[in-house]
Short mmCIF file of C-alpha atoms and ligand atoms in Angstrom, two decimals:
data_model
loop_
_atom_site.label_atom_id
_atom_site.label_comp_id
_atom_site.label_asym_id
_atom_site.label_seq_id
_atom_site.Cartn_x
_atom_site.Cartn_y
_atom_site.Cartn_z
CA UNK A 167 7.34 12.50 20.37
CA UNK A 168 4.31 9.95 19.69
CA UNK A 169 6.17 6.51 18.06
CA UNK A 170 3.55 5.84 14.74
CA UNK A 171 2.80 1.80 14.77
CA UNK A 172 4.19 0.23 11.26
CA UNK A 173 1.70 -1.17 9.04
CA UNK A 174 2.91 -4.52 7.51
CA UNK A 175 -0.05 -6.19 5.27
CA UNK A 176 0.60 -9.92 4.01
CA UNK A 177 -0.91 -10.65 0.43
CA UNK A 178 -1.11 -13.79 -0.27
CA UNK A 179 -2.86 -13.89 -3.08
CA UNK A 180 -3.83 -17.39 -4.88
CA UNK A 181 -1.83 -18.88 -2.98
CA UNK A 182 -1.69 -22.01 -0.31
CA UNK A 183 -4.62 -24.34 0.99
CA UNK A 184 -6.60 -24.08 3.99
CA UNK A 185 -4.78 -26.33 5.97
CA UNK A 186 -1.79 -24.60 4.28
CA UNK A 187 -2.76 -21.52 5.95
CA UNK A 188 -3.55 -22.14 8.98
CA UNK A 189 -0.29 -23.72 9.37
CA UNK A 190 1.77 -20.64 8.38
CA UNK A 191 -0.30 -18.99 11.05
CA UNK A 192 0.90 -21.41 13.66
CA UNK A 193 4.32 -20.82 12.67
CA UNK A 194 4.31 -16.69 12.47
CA UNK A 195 2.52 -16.26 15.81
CA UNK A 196 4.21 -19.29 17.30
CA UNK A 197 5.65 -16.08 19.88
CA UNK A 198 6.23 -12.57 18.91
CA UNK A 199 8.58 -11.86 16.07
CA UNK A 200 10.39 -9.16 17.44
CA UNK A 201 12.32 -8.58 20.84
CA UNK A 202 10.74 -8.51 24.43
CA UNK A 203 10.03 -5.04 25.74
CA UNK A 204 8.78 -3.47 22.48
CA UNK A 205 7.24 -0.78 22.66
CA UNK A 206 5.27 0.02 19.56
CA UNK A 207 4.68 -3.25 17.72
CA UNK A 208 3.78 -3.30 14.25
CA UNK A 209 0.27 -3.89 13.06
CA UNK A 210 0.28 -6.60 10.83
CA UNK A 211 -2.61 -7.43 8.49
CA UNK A 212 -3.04 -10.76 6.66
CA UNK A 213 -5.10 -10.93 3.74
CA UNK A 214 -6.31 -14.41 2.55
CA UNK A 215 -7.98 -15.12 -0.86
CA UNK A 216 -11.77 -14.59 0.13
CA UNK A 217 -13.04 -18.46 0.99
CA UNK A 218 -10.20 -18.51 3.92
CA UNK A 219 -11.28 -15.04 5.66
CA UNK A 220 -13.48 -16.58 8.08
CA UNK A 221 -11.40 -19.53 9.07
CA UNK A 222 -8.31 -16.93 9.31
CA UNK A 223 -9.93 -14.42 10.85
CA UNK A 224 -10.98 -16.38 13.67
CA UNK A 225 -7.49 -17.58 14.05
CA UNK A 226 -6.35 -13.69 14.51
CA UNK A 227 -8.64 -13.41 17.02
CA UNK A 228 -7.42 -12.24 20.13
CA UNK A 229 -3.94 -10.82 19.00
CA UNK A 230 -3.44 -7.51 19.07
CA UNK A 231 -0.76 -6.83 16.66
CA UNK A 232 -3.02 -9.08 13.89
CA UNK A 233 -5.75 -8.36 11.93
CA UNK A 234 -7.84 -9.61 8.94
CA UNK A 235 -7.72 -8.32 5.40
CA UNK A 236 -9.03 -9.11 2.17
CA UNK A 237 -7.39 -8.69 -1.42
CA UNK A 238 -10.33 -6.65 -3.28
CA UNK A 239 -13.82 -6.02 -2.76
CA UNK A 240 -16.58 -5.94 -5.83
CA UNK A 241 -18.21 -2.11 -6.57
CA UNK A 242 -21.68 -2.79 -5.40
CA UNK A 243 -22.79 -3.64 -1.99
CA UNK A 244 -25.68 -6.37 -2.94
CA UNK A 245 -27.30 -8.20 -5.72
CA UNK A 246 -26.51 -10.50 -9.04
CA UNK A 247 -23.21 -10.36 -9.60
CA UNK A 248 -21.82 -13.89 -9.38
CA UNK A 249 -18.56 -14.80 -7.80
CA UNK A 250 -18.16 -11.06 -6.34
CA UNK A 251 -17.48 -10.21 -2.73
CA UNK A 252 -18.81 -6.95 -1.26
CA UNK A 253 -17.63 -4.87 1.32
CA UNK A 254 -20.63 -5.56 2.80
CA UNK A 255 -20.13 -8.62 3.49
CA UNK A 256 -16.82 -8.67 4.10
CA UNK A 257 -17.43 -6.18 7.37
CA UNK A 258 -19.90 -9.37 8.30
CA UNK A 259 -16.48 -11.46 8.22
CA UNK A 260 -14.93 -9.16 10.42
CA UNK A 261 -12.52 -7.45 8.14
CA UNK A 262 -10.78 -4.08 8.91
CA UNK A 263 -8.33 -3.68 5.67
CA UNK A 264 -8.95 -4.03 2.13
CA UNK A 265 -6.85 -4.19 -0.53
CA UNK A 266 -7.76 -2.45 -3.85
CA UNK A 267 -5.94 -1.65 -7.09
CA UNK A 268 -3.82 -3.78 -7.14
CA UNK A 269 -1.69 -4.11 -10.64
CA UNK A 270 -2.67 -7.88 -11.14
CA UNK A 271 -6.40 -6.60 -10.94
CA UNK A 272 -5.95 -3.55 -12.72
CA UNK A 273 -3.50 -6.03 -15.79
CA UNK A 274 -5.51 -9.10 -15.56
CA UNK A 275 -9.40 -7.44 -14.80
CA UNK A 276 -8.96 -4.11 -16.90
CA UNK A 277 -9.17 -2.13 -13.23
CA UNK A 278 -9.50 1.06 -14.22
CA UNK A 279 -9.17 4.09 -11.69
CA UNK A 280 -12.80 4.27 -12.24
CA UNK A 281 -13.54 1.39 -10.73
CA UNK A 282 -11.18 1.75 -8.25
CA UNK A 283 -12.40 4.56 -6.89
CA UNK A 284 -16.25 2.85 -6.62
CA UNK A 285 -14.24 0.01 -4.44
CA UNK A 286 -12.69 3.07 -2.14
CA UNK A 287 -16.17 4.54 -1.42
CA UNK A 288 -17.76 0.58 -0.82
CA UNK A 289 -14.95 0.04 1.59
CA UNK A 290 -15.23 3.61 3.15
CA UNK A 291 -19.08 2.95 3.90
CA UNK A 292 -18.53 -0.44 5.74
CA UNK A 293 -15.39 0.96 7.89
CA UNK A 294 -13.20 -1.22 6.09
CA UNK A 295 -9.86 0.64 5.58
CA UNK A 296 -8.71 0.64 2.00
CA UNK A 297 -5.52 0.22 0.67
CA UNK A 298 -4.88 1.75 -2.74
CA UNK A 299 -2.20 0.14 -4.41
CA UNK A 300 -0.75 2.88 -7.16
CA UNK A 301 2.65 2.38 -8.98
CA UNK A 302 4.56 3.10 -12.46
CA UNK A 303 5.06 0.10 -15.06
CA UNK A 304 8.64 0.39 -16.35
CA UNK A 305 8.03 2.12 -19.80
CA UNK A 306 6.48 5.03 -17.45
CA UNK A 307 10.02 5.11 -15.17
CA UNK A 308 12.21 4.88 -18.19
CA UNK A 309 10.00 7.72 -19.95
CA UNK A 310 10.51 10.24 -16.43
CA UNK A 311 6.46 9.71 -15.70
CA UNK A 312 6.24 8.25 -12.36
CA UNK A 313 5.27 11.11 -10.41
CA UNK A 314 2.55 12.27 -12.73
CA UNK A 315 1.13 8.27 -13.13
CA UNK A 316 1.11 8.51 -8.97
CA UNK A 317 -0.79 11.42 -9.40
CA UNK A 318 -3.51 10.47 -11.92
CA UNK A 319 -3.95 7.46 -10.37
CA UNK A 320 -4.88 9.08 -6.51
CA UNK A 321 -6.54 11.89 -8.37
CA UNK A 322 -9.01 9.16 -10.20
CA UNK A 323 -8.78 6.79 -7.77
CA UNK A 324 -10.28 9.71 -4.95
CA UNK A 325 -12.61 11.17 -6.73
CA UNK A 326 -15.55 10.83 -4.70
CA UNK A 327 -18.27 13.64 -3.27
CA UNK A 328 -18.31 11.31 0.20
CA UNK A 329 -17.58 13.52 2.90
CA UNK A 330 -18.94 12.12 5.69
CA UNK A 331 -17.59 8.72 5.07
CA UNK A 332 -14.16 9.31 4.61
CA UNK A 333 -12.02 7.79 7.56
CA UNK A 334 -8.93 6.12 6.66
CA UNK A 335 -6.75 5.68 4.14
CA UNK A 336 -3.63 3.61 3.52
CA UNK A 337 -1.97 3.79 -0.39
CA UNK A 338 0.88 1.60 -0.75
CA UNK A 339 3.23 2.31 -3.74
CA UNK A 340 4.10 -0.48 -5.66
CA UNK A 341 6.22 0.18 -8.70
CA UNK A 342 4.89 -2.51 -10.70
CA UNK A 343 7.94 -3.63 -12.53
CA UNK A 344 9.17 -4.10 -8.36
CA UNK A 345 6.31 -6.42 -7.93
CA UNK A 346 7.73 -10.28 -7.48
CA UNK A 347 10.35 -9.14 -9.46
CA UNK A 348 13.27 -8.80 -6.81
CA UNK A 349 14.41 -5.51 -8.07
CA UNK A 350 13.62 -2.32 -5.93
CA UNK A 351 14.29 1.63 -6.53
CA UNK A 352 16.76 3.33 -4.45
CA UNK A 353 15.86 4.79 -0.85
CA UNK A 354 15.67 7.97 -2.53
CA UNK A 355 13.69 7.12 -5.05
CA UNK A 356 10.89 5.51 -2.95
CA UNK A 357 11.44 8.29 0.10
CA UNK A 358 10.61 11.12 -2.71
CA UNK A 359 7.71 8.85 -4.48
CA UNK A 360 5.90 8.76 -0.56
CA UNK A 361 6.62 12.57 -0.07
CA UNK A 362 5.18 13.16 -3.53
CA UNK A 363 1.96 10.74 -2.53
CA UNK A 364 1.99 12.31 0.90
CA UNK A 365 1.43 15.88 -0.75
CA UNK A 366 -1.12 15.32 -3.00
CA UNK A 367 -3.49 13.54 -0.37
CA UNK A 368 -3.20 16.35 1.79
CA UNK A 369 -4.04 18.60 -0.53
CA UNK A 370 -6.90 16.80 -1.78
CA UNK A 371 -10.36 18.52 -0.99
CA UNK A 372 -11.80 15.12 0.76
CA UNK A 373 -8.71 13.88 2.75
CA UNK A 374 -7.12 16.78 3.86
CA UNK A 375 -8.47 15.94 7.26
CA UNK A 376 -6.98 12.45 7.67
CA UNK A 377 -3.44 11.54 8.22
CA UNK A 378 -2.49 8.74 4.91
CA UNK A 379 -0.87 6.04 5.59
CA UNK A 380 1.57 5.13 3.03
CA UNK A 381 3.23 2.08 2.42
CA UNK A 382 6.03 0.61 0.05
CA UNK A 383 5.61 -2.99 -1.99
CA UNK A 384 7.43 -5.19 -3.83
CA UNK A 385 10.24 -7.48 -3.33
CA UNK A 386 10.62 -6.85 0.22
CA UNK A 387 12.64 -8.97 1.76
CA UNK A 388 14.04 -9.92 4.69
CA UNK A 389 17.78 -8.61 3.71
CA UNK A 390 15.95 -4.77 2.50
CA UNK A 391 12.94 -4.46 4.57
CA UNK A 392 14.57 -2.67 7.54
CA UNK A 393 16.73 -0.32 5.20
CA UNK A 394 13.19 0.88 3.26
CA UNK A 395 11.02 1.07 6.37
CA UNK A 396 13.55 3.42 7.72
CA UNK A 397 13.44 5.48 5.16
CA UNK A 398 11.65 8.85 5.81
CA UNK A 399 8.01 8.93 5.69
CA UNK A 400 7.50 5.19 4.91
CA UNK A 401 5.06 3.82 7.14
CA UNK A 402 5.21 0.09 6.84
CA UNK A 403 5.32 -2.41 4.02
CA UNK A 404 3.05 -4.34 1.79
CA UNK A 405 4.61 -8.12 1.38
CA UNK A 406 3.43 -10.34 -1.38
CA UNK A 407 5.66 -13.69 -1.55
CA UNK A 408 7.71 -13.21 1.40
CA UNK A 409 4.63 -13.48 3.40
CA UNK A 410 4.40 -16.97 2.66
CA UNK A 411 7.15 -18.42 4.39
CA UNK A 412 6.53 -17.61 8.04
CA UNK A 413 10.55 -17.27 8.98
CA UNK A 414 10.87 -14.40 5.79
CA UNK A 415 7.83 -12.98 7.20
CA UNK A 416 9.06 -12.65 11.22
CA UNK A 417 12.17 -11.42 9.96
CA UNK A 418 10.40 -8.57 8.16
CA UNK A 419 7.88 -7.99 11.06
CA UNK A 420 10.85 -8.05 13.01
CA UNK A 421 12.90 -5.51 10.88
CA UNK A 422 9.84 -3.08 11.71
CA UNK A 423 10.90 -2.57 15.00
CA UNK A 424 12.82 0.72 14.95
C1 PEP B 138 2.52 -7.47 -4.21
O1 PEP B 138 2.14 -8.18 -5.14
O2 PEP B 138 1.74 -6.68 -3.66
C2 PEP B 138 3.89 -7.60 -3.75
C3 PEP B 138 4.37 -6.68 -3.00
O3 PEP B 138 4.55 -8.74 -4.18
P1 PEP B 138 6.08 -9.13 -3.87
O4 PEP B 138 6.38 -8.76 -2.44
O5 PEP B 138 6.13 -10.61 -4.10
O6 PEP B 138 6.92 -8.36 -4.83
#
């Protein structure tokens, strides 16, 4: 049986200096978080606010369990939009993961799937892996409506005529009301939210051919993350203040090793 690599992705987002940084980099690759004689190490992807890719990036260099990520891209490859990032140029920077969706974009920027799905196909076109961030606010758990809000939201969010460009995808579910919270659903309930993902990606015209990868955020910590990475079909984890201190963060990478 072929052993699938975890995916753990770091997001810091607005968070820590430069120097701040490259400390916590020191720290988490002072040696390998997990046991000698592993044999499928996780991939882990850190994803600096946009000023620190470069200096990060070239820190990663060389590693072959890290890699560079950024935490959104803008919807147009080139031209006068001020204080936007493309994908364009963050393939120059070297990076291989991309975050987009996320609910503090779609809350505090009026994201709409729309949009979302114009950052998908940028990243798609400069090799840049996206990950979709999708999840249910509260009022849509307590009302029954995750499974259809996962839906619309991959249904929007890939909803683009770009055969030939589609590679790779990774969505990471994110309940929102999970999301720095310290409250998580059950096993169950995130097990049958990535089965539910799973199936409608593969039945999607465009990404039938690929093979998603799906992820679970918020509030993983240390003392859950090995219990929900177990869990059937979950492929790795997407850690927002836990990657921050680099002995929460081992632990995690470390609780990836099945
Ligand atoms: C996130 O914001 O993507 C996230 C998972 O945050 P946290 O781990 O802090 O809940």
């Amino acid at each position: 049986m072929q052993l699938v690599r975890k995916l753990i992705v770091g997001n810091w987002k607005m968070n820590g200096t430069l120097p701040e940084a490259q400390s916590l980099i020191r720290q988490i690759t002072a040696d390998k978080p997990w046991p000698k004689n592993t044999d499928n190490p996780p991939l882990v992807v850190l994803c600096p606010s946009h000023p620190m890719i470069h200096p990060v990036a070239m820190m990663l260099d060389g590693y072959d369990w890290l890699t560079i990520g950024a935490q959104d891209c803008y919807t147009q490859d080139i031209g006068a939009f001020t204080g936007d990032v493309s994908a364009m140029i963050l393939q120059s920077l070297g990076v291989k993961y991309c975050i987009v969706g996320h609910s503090e974009r779609r809350r505090l920027h009026n994201e709409t799937n729309q949009v979302i799905a114009q950052k998908i196909l940028c990243c798609q076109k400069r090799q840049i892996t996206p990950i979709l961030c999708i999840g249910e606010t509260i009022d849509e758990r307590n009302k029954g409506a995750t499974s259809a809000v996962l839906e619309q939201q991959l249904q929007e969010s890939l909803n683009f005529e770009v055969t030939n460009v589609v590679s790779s995808l990774v969505v990471a579910y994110e309940p929102v009301w999970a999301i720095g919270t310290g409250k998580i659903p059950s096993k169950q309930e995130i097990i049958f939210a990535h089965q539910h993902i799973r199936k409608i990606i593969m039945q999607h015209h465009l990404y039938r051919r690929i093979t998603p990868v799906i992820l679970y955020g918020g509030s993983v910590k240390p003392d859950n993350a090995a219990e929900i990475v177990c869990g059937d079909g979950v492929d790795g984890l997407l850690v927002g203040g836990a990657s921050l201190k680099a002995s929460d963060f081992r632990n995690i990478i470390a609780a990836c090793i099945q």
